[in-house]
CSV table of C-alpha atoms in Angstrom, one decimal:
chain,number,residue,atom,x,y,z
A,1,MET,CA,118.6,75.6,88.2
A,2,ALA,CA,115.1,76.4,87.6
A,3,VAL,CA,115.0,76.6,91.8
A,4,GLN,CA,118.2,77.8,91.8
A,5,GLU,CA,116.7,81.3,89.9
A,6,THR,CA,113.9,81.3,91.6
A,7,ALA,CA,115.6,81.9,94.4
A,8,SER,CA,117.6,84.7,92.9
A,9,GLN,CA,114.8,86.7,91.6
A,10,LEU,CA,113.4,85.7,94.8
A,11,SER,CA,116.0,87.4,96.8
A,12,MET,CA,116.6,90.5,93.7
A,13,ALA,CA,113.0,91.0,94.7
A,14,LEU,CA,112.8,91.1,98.5
A,15,LYS,CA,116.6,94.2,98.0
A,16,VAL,CA,113.9,96.1,95.9
A,17,GLN,CA,110.7,95.7,97.9
A,18,GLU,CA,112.7,95.9,101.1
A,19,TYR,CA,114.6,98.6,100.3
A,20,PRO,CA,112.6,100.9,102.8
A,21,THR,CA,111.9,97.9,105.3
A,22,LEU,CA,115.8,98.2,106.5
A,23,LYS,CA,116.6,101.8,105.3
A,24,VAL,CA,114.3,103.2,108.0
A,25,PRO,CA,115.2,101.4,110.8
A,26,TYR,CA,119.2,102.0,110.4
A,27,GLU,CA,118.7,106.0,110.2
A,28,THR,CA,116.4,105.9,112.8
A,29,LEU,CA,119.9,103.9,114.7
A,30,ASN,CA,122.1,106.3,113.3
A,31,LYS,CA,120.3,109.2,114.1
A,32,ARG,CA,120.4,108.4,117.4
A,33,PHE,CA,124.2,107.0,117.6
A,34,ARG,CA,125.4,110.7,116.6
A,35,ALA,CA,122.6,112.3,119.4
A,36,ALA,CA,123.9,109.9,122.2
A,37,GLN,CA,127.8,110.6,121.3
A,38,LYS,CA,127.3,114.2,121.3
A,39,ASN,CA,124.6,114.1,124.5
A,40,ILE,CA,127.9,112.1,126.6
A,41,ASP,CA,130.7,114.3,125.0
A,42,ARG,CA,128.8,117.4,126.2
A,43,GLU,CA,128.1,116.2,129.5
A,44,THR,CA,131.3,114.7,130.2
A,45,SER,CA,132.8,118.0,129.6
A,46,HIS,CA,130.5,119.5,132.5
A,47,VAL,CA,132.1,117.2,134.6
A,48,THR,CA,135.3,117.3,133.5
A,49,MET,CA,135.2,121.0,134.3
A,50,VAL,CA,134.1,120.8,137.6
A,51,VAL,CA,136.1,118.9,138.8
A,52,ALA,CA,139.1,120.9,137.3
A,53,GLU,CA,137.1,123.7,139.3
A,54,LEU,CA,137.4,121.1,142.4
A,55,GLU,CA,141.3,120.1,142.3
A,56,LYS,CA,142.2,123.7,141.8
A,57,THR,CA,140.0,124.6,144.9
A,58,LEU,CA,142.1,122.1,146.9
A,59,SER,CA,144.8,122.5,145.9
A,60,SER,CA,144.7,126.1,148.6
A,61,PHE,CA,143.5,124.7,151.3
A,62,PRO,CA,140.1,125.6,150.9
A,63,VAL,CA,137.3,125.6,153.8
A,64,VAL,CA,134.6,123.0,154.2
A,65,ASP,CA,131.7,124.3,153.0
A,66,SER,CA,133.2,125.4,149.6
A,67,VAL,CA,134.5,121.8,149.1
A,68,VAL,CA,130.9,120.0,149.6
A,69,SER,CA,130.0,122.3,147.9
A,70,LEU,CA,131.9,121.0,145.0
A,71,LEU,CA,131.6,117.9,145.5
A,72,ASP,CA,128.1,118.2,145.0
A,73,GLY,CA,128.2,119.4,141.6
A,74,VAL,CA,130.4,116.7,140.6
A,75,VAL,CA,128.0,114.0,142.2
A,76,GLU,CA,124.8,116.5,139.9
A,77,LYS,CA,127.3,116.5,137.1
A,78,LEU,CA,128.0,112.4,137.3
A,79,SER,CA,124.2,112.1,138.0
A,80,ALA,CA,123.1,113.7,134.4
A,81,LEU,CA,125.6,112.0,132.7
A,82,LYS,CA,124.3,108.6,134.4
A,83,ARG,CA,120.8,109.7,133.3
A,84,LYS,CA,121.8,110.9,129.7
A,85,ALA,CA,124.1,108.0,128.5
A,86,ALA,CA,121.7,105.5,130.3
A,87,GLU,CA,118.6,107.4,128.0
A,88,SER,CA,120.9,107.2,124.7
A,89,ILE,CA,121.5,103.4,124.8
A,90,GLN,CA,117.7,102.8,125.1
A,91,ALA,CA,117.2,104.6,122.8
A,92,GLU,CA,120.0,102.8,120.5
A,93,ASP,CA,118.6,99.5,121.9
A,94,GLU,CA,115.9,99.7,120.6
A,95,SER,CA,116.7,101.2,117.4
A,96,ALA,CA,119.1,97.7,116.9
A,97,LYS,CA,116.6,95.8,118.0
A,98,LEU,CA,114.5,97.1,115.2
A,99,CYS,CA,116.7,96.2,112.9
A,100,LYS,CA,117.2,92.5,114.2
A,101,ARG,CA,114.1,91.2,113.8
A,102,ARG,CA,113.1,93.2,111.2
A,103,ILE,CA,116.7,91.6,109.3
A,104,GLU,CA,115.2,88.1,111.3
A,105,HIS,CA,111.9,88.7,109.2
A,106,LEU,CA,113.7,88.5,105.5
A,107,LYS,CA,115.3,85.8,106.3
A,108,GLU,CA,112.5,84.0,106.8
A,109,HIS,CA,111.9,84.0,103.0
A,110,SER,CA,114.6,81.7,102.7
A,111,SER,CA,113.4,78.5,105.1
A,112,ASP,CA,113.0,75.1,105.0
A,113,GLN,CA,110.6,74.5,106.3
A,114,PRO,CA,107.7,74.7,103.7
A,115,ALA,CA,105.0,75.6,106.9
A,116,SER,CA,107.6,79.1,107.9
A,117,VAL,CA,107.9,80.7,104.5
A,118,ASN,CA,103.9,80.4,104.1
A,119,LEU,CA,103.9,81.9,107.6
A,120,TRP,CA,106.4,84.2,106.8
A,121,LYS,CA,104.5,85.2,103.0
A,122,LYS,CA,101.5,86.0,105.5
A,123,LYS,CA,102.6,88.4,107.4
A,124,ARG,CA,103.9,90.3,104.7
A,125,MET,CA,101.0,90.3,103.3
A,126,ASP,CA,99.8,91.6,106.4
A,127,ARG,CA,102.6,94.1,105.9
A,128,MET,CA,102.2,95.4,102.6
A,129,MET,CA,98.4,95.4,103.4
A,130,VAL,CA,98.7,97.9,106.9
A,131,GLU,CA,101.4,100.3,104.6
A,132,HIS,CA,98.7,100.8,101.7
A,133,LEU,CA,96.0,101.1,104.1
A,134,LEU,CA,97.7,104.5,106.2
A,135,ARG,CA,98.5,105.8,102.6
A,136,CYS,CA,95.3,105.6,101.4
A,137,GLY,CA,93.2,107.3,104.9
A,138,TYR,CA,92.0,103.8,105.7
A,139,TYR,CA,93.6,104.2,109.8
A,140,ASN,CA,91.3,102.1,111.3
A,141,THR,CA,91.3,99.5,109.5
A,142,ALA,CA,95.4,99.5,109.2
A,143,VAL,CA,95.5,99.8,112.9
A,144,LYS,CA,93.0,97.0,113.6
A,145,LEU,CA,94.9,94.9,111.1
A,146,ALA,CA,98.5,95.5,112.5
A,147,ARG,CA,97.1,94.4,115.9
A,148,GLN,CA,95.9,91.5,114.7
A,149,SER,CA,98.9,90.7,112.9
A,150,GLY,CA,101.6,91.8,115.5
A,151,ILE,CA,103.3,94.6,113.3
A,152,GLU,CA,101.4,98.0,115.3
A,153,SER,CA,103.4,100.8,113.6
A,154,CYS,CA,105.0,103.7,115.9
A,155,LEU,CA,103.6,107.6,116.9
A,156,GLU,CA,104.0,110.4,114.2
A,157,PHE,CA,105.3,113.9,116.4
A,158,SER,CA,103.7,115.8,114.0
A,159,LEU,CA,100.4,114.2,116.1
A,160,ARG,CA,102.5,115.1,119.8
A,161,ILE,CA,102.5,118.6,118.7
A,162,GLN,CA,98.6,118.6,117.9
A,163,GLU,CA,98.1,117.2,121.6
A,164,PHE,CA,99.9,119.8,123.0
A,165,ILE,CA,97.6,122.5,121.4
A,166,GLU,CA,94.6,120.9,122.0
A,167,LEU,CA,96.0,121.1,126.0
A,168,ILE,CA,96.5,125.0,125.1
A,169,ARG,CA,93.1,125.2,123.5
A,170,GLN,CA,91.3,123.6,126.6
A,171,ASN,CA,93.9,126.1,128.5
A,172,LYS,CA,95.5,123.0,130.6
A,173,ARG,CA,98.9,125.0,130.1
A,174,MET,CA,101.2,123.0,132.5
A,175,ASP,CA,99.7,119.5,131.3
A,176,ALA,CA,101.0,120.9,127.9
A,177,VAL,CA,104.0,122.0,129.9
A,178,ARG,CA,105.0,118.4,131.2
A,179,HIS,CA,103.9,116.9,128.1
A,180,ALA,CA,106.7,118.7,126.6
A,181,ARG,CA,109.0,117.8,127.9
A,182,LYS,CA,108.3,114.3,128.2
A,183,HIS,CA,107.9,114.2,124.6
A,184,PHE,CA,110.1,116.9,122.9
A,185,SER,CA,112.6,116.9,124.3
A,186,GLN,CA,114.8,114.8,121.5
A,187,ALA,CA,113.2,117.0,118.9
A,188,GLU,CA,116.4,118.5,115.9
A,189,GLY,CA,116.3,120.3,113.2
A,190,GLY,CA,113.1,121.0,111.7
A,191,GLN,CA,110.9,119.4,114.4
A,192,LEU,CA,112.9,122.1,117.2
A,193,ASP,CA,111.7,125.3,115.1
A,194,GLU,CA,108.1,123.5,115.4
A,195,VAL,CA,109.2,123.0,118.7
A,196,ARG,CA,109.9,126.5,119.6
A,197,GLN,CA,106.9,128.0,117.6
A,198,VAL,CA,104.4,126.4,118.8
A,199,MET,CA,106.0,126.8,122.9
A,200,GLY,CA,105.1,130.8,122.0
A,201,MET,CA,101.8,129.3,122.5
A,202,LEU,CA,102.5,129.4,126.2
A,203,ALA,CA,102.2,133.1,126.1
A,204,PHE,CA,98.6,133.8,124.5
A,205,PRO,CA,95.2,133.2,125.1
A,206,SER,CA,93.2,130.2,123.6
A,207,ASP,CA,91.4,132.6,121.4
A,208,THR,CA,94.2,134.5,119.9
A,209,HIS,CA,94.1,136.3,117.0
A,210,ILE,CA,97.4,136.4,116.5
A,211,SER,CA,99.4,134.7,113.3
A,212,PRO,CA,100.8,131.7,113.7
A,213,TYR,CA,99.0,131.4,116.8
A,214,LYS,CA,95.3,131.7,115.3
A,215,ASP,CA,96.2,129.1,112.7
A,216,LEU,CA,97.9,126.7,114.8
A,217,LEU,CA,94.1,126.8,117.2
A,218,ASP,CA,93.1,126.2,113.7
A,219,PRO,CA,90.8,122.8,113.5
A,220,ALA,CA,90.9,122.9,109.6
A,221,ARG,CA,94.7,122.0,111.0
A,222,TRP,CA,93.6,118.1,111.2
A,223,LYS,CA,93.1,118.0,107.7
A,224,MET,CA,96.6,118.9,107.6
A,225,LEU,CA,98.1,116.6,109.4
A,226,ILE,CA,96.8,114.1,107.6
A,227,GLN,CA,98.8,114.9,104.6
A,228,GLN,CA,101.6,115.8,106.0
A,229,PHE,CA,101.5,111.8,107.6
A,230,ARG,CA,100.8,111.1,104.5
A,231,TYR,CA,104.1,113.2,102.5
A,232,ASP,CA,106.8,114.0,104.5
A,233,ASN,CA,107.0,110.6,105.9
A,234,TYR,CA,107.1,109.2,102.8
A,235,ARG,CA,110.4,111.8,102.3
A,236,LEU,CA,111.3,111.2,105.7
A,237,HIS,CA,111.8,108.1,105.8
A,238,GLN,CA,112.9,107.3,102.0
A,239,LEU,CA,109.2,105.8,100.5
A,240,GLY,CA,108.3,106.0,97.5
A,241,ASN,CA,104.5,107.7,96.5
A,242,ASN,CA,103.5,103.7,95.6
A,243,SER,CA,103.2,101.5,98.3
A,244,VAL,CA,104.9,97.8,98.1
A,245,PHE,CA,101.3,96.5,96.9
A,246,THR,CA,100.5,99.2,94.8
A,247,ILE,CA,103.5,97.9,93.1
A,248,THR,CA,103.1,94.3,93.4
A,249,LEU,CA,99.3,94.8,91.4
A,250,GLN,CA,100.7,97.6,89.3
A,251,ALA,CA,103.1,94.7,87.7
A,252,GLY,CA,100.9,92.4,87.9
A,253,LEU,CA,98.0,94.0,86.1
A,254,SER,CA,100.9,95.3,83.1
A,255,ALA,CA,102.1,91.7,83.2
A,256,ILE,CA,98.6,91.1,81.6
A,257,LYS,CA,97.4,93.7,79.3
A,258,THR,CA,96.4,93.8,75.9
A,259,PRO,CA,95.1,96.4,73.9
A,260,GLN,CA,91.6,94.2,73.6
A,261,CYS,CA,91.1,95.0,77.7
A,262,TYR,CA,90.2,98.8,76.0
A,263,LYS,CA,87.3,98.3,73.9
A,264,GLU,CA,85.3,99.9,73.5
A,265,ASP,CA,82.1,97.8,72.7
A,266,GLY,CA,83.2,95.6,75.8
A,267,THR,CA,82.4,92.5,73.5
A,268,SER,CA,86.0,91.3,73.7
A,269,LYS,CA,86.4,91.5,77.5
A,270,ASN,CA,87.7,88.0,79.3
A,271,PRO,CA,85.4,88.1,82.1
A,272,ASP,CA,88.6,85.9,83.8
A,273,CYS,CA,91.0,88.3,82.9
A,274,PRO,CA,91.3,90.8,86.3
A,275,VAL,CA,92.3,93.8,83.7
A,276,CYS,CA,89.0,93.8,81.8
A,277,SER,CA,87.3,94.2,85.6
A,278,LYS,CA,86.1,97.2,86.7
A,279,SER,CA,87.4,97.4,89.7
A,280,LEU,CA,90.4,97.1,88.0
A,281,ASN,CA,90.4,98.1,84.6
A,282,LYS,CA,91.0,101.8,85.6
A,283,LEU,CA,94.2,101.3,87.5
A,284,ALA,CA,95.7,99.6,84.7
A,285,GLN,CA,94.9,102.2,82.4
A,286,PRO,CA,97.9,103.6,82.7
A,287,LEU,CA,100.1,100.9,82.8
A,288,PRO,CA,102.6,99.8,79.2
A,289,MET,CA,101.6,96.7,77.9
A,290,ALA,CA,101.5,93.2,78.1
A,291,HIS,CA,105.1,92.3,76.6
A,292,CYS,CA,104.6,89.0,74.7
A,293,ALA,CA,107.8,87.7,72.4
A,294,ASN,CA,105.0,85.2,71.0
A,295,SER,CA,101.3,85.7,71.0
A,296,ARG,CA,99.0,83.3,71.4
A,297,LEU,CA,95.4,82.9,69.8
A,298,VAL,CA,92.5,82.1,72.6
A,299,CYS,CA,89.2,81.1,71.2
A,300,LYS,CA,86.3,83.6,72.2
A,301,ILE,CA,84.3,80.6,72.5
A,302,SER,CA,85.6,78.3,74.4
A,303,GLY,CA,88.6,80.0,75.9
A,304,GLU,CA,91.4,77.2,74.4
A,305,VAL,CA,94.1,78.2,73.0
A,306,MET,CA,94.2,77.9,68.8
A,307,ASN,CA,96.9,76.1,67.3
A,308,GLU,CA,97.6,73.0,65.1
A,309,ASN,CA,95.2,70.7,66.8
A,310,ASN,CA,92.7,73.6,66.9
A,311,PRO,CA,93.6,76.1,64.8
A,312,PRO,CA,91.5,79.3,63.6
A,313,MET,CA,89.0,79.9,61.7
A,314,MET,CA,87.8,83.2,60.0
A,315,LEU,CA,84.3,84.0,59.1
A,316,PRO,CA,83.4,86.1,56.1
A,317,ASN,CA,82.1,89.2,58.9
A,318,GLY,CA,86.3,88.4,59.7
A,319,TYR,CA,85.9,87.2,63.6
A,320,VAL,CA,88.8,84.6,63.9
A,321,TYR,CA,87.2,80.8,66.5
A,322,GLY,CA,88.8,77.8,66.9
A,323,TYR,CA,87.9,75.2,64.6
A,324,ASN,CA,86.9,72.9,67.9
A,325,SER,CA,84.2,75.6,68.7
A,326,LEU,CA,82.5,76.5,65.1
A,327,LEU,CA,82.2,72.2,65.3
A,328,SER,CA,80.3,72.2,68.6
A,329,ILE,CA,77.9,75.1,67.9
A,330,ARG,CA,77.6,74.0,64.0
A,331,GLN,CA,73.6,73.1,63.2
A,332,ASP,CA,73.1,71.5,59.7
A,333,ASP,CA,75.7,72.8,58.8
A,334,LYS,CA,75.7,77.2,59.8
A,335,VAL,CA,76.9,79.2,62.4
A,336,VAL,CA,76.1,80.9,64.3
A,337,CYS,CA,78.7,84.7,64.4
A,338,PRO,CA,78.2,84.3,68.7
A,339,ARG,CA,78.8,88.7,68.2
A,340,THR,CA,77.0,89.4,65.6
A,341,LYS,CA,74.4,87.2,65.6
A,342,GLU,CA,75.0,86.8,62.0
A,343,VAL,CA,74.3,83.4,60.2
A,344,PHE,CA,77.4,81.3,57.5
A,345,ASN,CA,77.7,78.6,56.1
A,346,PHE,CA,80.4,76.1,57.8
A,347,SER,CA,82.4,76.1,54.9
A,348,GLN,CA,82.4,79.8,54.1
A,349,ALA,CA,84.8,79.2,56.5
A,350,GLU,CA,88.3,80.0,56.6
A,351,LYS,CA,91.6,78.6,57.8
A,352,VAL,CA,94.1,81.3,59.2
A,353,TYR,CA,97.9,81.6,58.2
A,354,ILE,CA,100.1,83.8,61.0
A,355,MET,CA,103.5,84.3,59.8
């Protein structure tokens, strides 16, 4: 029963945390399918038109040259249809393979082989870390980790735009045109508007003062691209503001966070508590406290739980310690409070009862 509950909880966690993992390639496949359908329908209509024109010409006893010209047009349109169909099928096939690869990756969590499950957990953690590093701006580190783990990420359209701008800046205009034909031919929607804008740079010198081309050539645009890389892709891919790694870390911190972790005097902090550490204390500050239906008292001296076998004892100064700990530090029937350094008789310690 416990195993079933654990598997069910893991399955639910995967559905929540890995939603963008499948959502992104699915939306890409859906988009490419619609684009392919439009391209093929358009090219098919072109073929139909030239064939109809050829049939009309043949019915009126034409000269050979006109028939040859029309046949060349039919061949040209059929070649264009074949090329568009092949390109569309290849693009859809790549997206479908990516969906399949990610589904197979997520299915590995249910493997019966412990070694396979451990390998899957490592790969998943590497992927989460790469995403987190990219969000934080550690691109070189993310690329190295992605290459080592075999989970390298794809290039951004905005970076292709910047490559075009850099070619214009260097007056390599023919190279810029070839770059645009190669990378911008499938642009749609907002991307198409941006392509139209940057293509206007071909008509102006690289030192132009005309807006918006002057702004596009500004080296400060790289900083804007960094922000665009972060936030536009979150919105485009329907990702949350925080990475899965951050969400998982914050959930763990919230589960163990207590008011004692934020005492100003610092005497109540536990060196073994992640929330009490300097590196994670600030990160956990806006998070809610741990929900504990049943509280447990832990001795400050020994770290042991105070219960019926180790009852809590309160010194006259109000501090509470475990009975076994007071016995261990008792000398000549006296105990020294570790916090205030006050000395009390052992008999002055009173048992604490919790209702």
